[in-house]
mmCIF file of C-alpha atoms in Angstrom:
data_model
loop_
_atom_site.group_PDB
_atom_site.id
_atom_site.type_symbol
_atom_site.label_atom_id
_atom_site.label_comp_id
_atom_site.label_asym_id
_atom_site.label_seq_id
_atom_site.Cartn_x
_atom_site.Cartn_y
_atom_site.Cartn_z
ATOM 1 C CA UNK C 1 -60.803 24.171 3.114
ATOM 2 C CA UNK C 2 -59.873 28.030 3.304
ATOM 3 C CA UNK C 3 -57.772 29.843 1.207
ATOM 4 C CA UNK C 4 -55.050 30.324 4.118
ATOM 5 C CA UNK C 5 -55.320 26.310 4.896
ATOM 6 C CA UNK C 6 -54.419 25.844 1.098
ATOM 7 C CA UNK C 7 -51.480 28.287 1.472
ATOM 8 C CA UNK C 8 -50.074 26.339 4.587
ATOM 9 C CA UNK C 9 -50.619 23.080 2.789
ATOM 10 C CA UNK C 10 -48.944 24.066 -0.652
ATOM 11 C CA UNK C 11 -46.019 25.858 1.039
ATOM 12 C CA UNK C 12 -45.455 22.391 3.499
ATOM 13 C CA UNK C 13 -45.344 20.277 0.567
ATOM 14 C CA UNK C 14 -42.732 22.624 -1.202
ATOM 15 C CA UNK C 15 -41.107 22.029 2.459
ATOM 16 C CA UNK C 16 -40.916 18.504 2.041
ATOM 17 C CA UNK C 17 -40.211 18.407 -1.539
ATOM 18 C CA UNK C 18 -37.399 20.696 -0.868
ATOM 19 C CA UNK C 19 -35.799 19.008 2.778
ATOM 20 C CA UNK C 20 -36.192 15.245 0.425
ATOM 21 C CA UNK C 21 -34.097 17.237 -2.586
ATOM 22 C CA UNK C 22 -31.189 18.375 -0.649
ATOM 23 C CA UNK C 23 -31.361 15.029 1.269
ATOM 24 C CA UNK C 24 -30.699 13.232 -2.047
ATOM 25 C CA UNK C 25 -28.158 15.660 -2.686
ATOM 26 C CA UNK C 26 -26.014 15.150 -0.059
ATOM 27 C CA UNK C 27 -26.241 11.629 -0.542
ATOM 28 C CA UNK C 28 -25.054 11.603 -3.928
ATOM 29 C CA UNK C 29 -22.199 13.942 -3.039
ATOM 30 C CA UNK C 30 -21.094 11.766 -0.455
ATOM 31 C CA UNK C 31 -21.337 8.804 -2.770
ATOM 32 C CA UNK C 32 -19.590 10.958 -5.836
ATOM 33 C CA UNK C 33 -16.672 11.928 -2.987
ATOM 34 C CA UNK C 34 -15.829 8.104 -2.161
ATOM 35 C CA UNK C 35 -15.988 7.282 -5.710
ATOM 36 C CA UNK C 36 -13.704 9.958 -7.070
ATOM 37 C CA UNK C 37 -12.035 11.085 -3.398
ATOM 38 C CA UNK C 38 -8.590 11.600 -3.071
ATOM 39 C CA UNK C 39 -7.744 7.780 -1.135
ATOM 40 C CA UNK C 40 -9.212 6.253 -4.603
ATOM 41 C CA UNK C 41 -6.034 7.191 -6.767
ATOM 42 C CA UNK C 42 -3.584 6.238 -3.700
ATOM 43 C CA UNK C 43 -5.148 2.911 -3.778
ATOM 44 C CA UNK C 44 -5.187 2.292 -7.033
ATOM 45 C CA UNK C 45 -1.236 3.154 -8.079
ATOM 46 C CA UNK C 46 -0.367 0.856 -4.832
ATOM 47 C CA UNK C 47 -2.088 -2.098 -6.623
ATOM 48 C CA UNK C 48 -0.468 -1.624 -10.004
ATOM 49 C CA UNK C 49 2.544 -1.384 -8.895
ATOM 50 C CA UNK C 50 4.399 -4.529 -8.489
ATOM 51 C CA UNK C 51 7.638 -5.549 -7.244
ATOM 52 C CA UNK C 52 9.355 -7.503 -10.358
ATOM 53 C CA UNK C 53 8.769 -7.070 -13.838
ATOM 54 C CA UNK C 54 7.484 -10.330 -14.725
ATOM 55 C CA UNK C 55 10.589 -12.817 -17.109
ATOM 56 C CA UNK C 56 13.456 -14.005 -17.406
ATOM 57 C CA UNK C 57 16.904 -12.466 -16.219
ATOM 58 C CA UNK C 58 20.193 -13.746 -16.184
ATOM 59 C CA UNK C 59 23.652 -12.720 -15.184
ATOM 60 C CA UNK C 60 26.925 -13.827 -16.239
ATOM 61 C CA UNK C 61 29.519 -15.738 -14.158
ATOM 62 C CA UNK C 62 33.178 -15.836 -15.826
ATOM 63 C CA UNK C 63 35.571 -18.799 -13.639
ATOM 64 C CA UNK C 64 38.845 -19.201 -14.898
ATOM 65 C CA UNK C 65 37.484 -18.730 -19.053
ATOM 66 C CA UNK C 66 34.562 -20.813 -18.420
ATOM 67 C CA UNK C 67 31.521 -18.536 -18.938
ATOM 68 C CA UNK C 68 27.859 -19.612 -17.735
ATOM 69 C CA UNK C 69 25.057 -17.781 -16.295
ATOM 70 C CA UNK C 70 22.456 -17.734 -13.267
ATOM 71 C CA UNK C 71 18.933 -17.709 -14.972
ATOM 72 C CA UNK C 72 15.920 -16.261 -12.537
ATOM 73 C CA UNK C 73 12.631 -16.249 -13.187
ATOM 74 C CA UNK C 74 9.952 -13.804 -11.539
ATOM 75 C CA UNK C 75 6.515 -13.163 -11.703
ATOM 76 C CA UNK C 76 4.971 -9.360 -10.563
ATOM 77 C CA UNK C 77 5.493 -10.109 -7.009
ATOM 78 C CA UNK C 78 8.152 -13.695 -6.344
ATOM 79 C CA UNK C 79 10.713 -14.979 -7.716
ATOM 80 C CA UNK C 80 10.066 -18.114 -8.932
ATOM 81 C CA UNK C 81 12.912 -20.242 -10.199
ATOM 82 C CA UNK C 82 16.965 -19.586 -9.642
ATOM 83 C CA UNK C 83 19.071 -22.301 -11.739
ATOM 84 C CA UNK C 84 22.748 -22.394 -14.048
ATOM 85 C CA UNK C 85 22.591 -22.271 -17.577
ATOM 86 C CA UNK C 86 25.510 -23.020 -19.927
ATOM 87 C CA UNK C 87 27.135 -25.227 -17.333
ATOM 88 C CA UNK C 88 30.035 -27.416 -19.127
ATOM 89 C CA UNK C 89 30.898 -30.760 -17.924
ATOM 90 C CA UNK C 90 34.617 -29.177 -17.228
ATOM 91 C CA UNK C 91 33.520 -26.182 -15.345
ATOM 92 C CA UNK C 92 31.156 -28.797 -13.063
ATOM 93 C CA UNK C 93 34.444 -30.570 -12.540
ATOM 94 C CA UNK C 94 36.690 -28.146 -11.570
ATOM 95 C CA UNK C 95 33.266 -26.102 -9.166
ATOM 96 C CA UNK C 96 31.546 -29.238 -8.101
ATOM 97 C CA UNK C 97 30.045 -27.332 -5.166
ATOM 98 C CA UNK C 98 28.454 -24.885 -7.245
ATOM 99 C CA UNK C 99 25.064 -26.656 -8.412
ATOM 100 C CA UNK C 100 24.317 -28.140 -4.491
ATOM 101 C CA UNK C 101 25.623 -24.532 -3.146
ATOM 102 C CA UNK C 102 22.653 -22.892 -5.859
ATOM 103 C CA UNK C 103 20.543 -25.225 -4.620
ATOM 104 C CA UNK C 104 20.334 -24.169 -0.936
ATOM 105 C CA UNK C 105 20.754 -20.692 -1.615
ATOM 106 C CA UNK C 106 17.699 -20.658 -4.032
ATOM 107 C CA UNK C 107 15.683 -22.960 -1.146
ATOM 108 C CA UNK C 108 16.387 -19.887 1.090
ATOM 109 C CA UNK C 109 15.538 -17.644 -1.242
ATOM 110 C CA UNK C 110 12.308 -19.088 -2.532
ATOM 111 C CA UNK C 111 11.380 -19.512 1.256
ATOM 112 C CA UNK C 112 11.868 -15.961 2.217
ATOM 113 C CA UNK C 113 11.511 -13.754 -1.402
ATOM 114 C CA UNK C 114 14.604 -12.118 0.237
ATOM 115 C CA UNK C 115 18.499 -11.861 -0.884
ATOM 116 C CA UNK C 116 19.203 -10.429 3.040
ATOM 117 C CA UNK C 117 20.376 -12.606 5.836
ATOM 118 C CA UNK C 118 21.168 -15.988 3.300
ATOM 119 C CA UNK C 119 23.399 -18.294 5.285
ATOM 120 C CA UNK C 120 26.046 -20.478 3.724
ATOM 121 C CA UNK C 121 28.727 -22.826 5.306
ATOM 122 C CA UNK C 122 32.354 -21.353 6.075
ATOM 123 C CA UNK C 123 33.870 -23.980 3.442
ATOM 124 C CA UNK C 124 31.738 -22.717 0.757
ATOM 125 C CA UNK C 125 31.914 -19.102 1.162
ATOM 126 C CA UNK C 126 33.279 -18.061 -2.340
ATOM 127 C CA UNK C 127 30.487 -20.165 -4.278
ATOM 128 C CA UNK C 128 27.859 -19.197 -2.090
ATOM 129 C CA UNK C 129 29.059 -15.276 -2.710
ATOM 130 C CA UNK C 130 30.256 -15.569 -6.389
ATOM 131 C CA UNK C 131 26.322 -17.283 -6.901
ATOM 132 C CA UNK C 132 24.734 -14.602 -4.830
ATOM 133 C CA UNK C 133 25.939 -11.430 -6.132
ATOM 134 C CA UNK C 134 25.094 -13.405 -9.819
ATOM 135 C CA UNK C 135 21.829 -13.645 -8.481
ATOM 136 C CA UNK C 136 21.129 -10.356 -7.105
ATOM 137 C CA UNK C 137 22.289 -8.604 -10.755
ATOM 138 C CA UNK C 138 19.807 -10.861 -12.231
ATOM 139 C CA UNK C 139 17.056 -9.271 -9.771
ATOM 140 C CA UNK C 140 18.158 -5.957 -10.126
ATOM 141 C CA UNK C 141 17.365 -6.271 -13.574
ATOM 142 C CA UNK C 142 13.843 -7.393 -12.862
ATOM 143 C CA UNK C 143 13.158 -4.918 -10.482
ATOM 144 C CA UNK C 144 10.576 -1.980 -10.793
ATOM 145 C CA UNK C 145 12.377 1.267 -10.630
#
């Protein structure tokens, strides 16, 4: 082989070598920019970020001096249980709509995770409100900000 033929040779190889160095290059920038890119941290704060701080809330209801609450329990992303606490036997006589007016609001509100659009019969209007707006303090509390 010449001299010249060496030359050629040696300087294609640096060729190569070069064209495969910048091809890895690029490569690993690409895979460094979907790693690290800009979508990554979007994605990430969207997961965290739950609806409900998971426990227990309550809120007060005060009837005439009888004093009981509305207890919800949520998890990051549903609420999981609505029920009365502190409920006396006199208070369930004088309200005896209130625990089977809970009852179908809380089916609604399992069914939909929503406190909008609840329906309620005409005759039990001021139960079904007085329980809702209990309710919706007690997932206020629980919500993230």
């Amino acid at each position: 082989m010449s001299s010249k033929t060496r030359i050629i040779v040696l300087h294609m190889k640096e060729i190569i070598y070069t064209a495969v160095f910048l091809a890895l290059a690029v490569i690993l920038a690409v895979i460094i920019f979907f790693m690290f890119g800009p979508g990554k941290t979007a994605d990430n704060t969207a997961a965290e970020k739950s609806r409900y701080k998971p426990g227990v809330y309550t809120s007060s209801i005060s009837l005439n001096n009888n004093t009981f609450d509305v207890e919800v329990t949520v998890n990051a992303d549903r609420i999981k249980s609505i029920r009365l606490l502190n409920l006396s036997e006199s208070t369930k006589a004088s309200y005896p709509l209130m625990e089977p007016v809970l009852d179908s609001l809380a089916s609604q509100i399992y069914s939909t995770q929503s406190l909008d659009d609840i329906q309620y019969a005409g005759d039990r209007k001021y139960t079904s409100q007085v329980l809702l707006a209990a309710i919706t303090d007690a997932v206020k509390k629980a919500e993230n900000p």
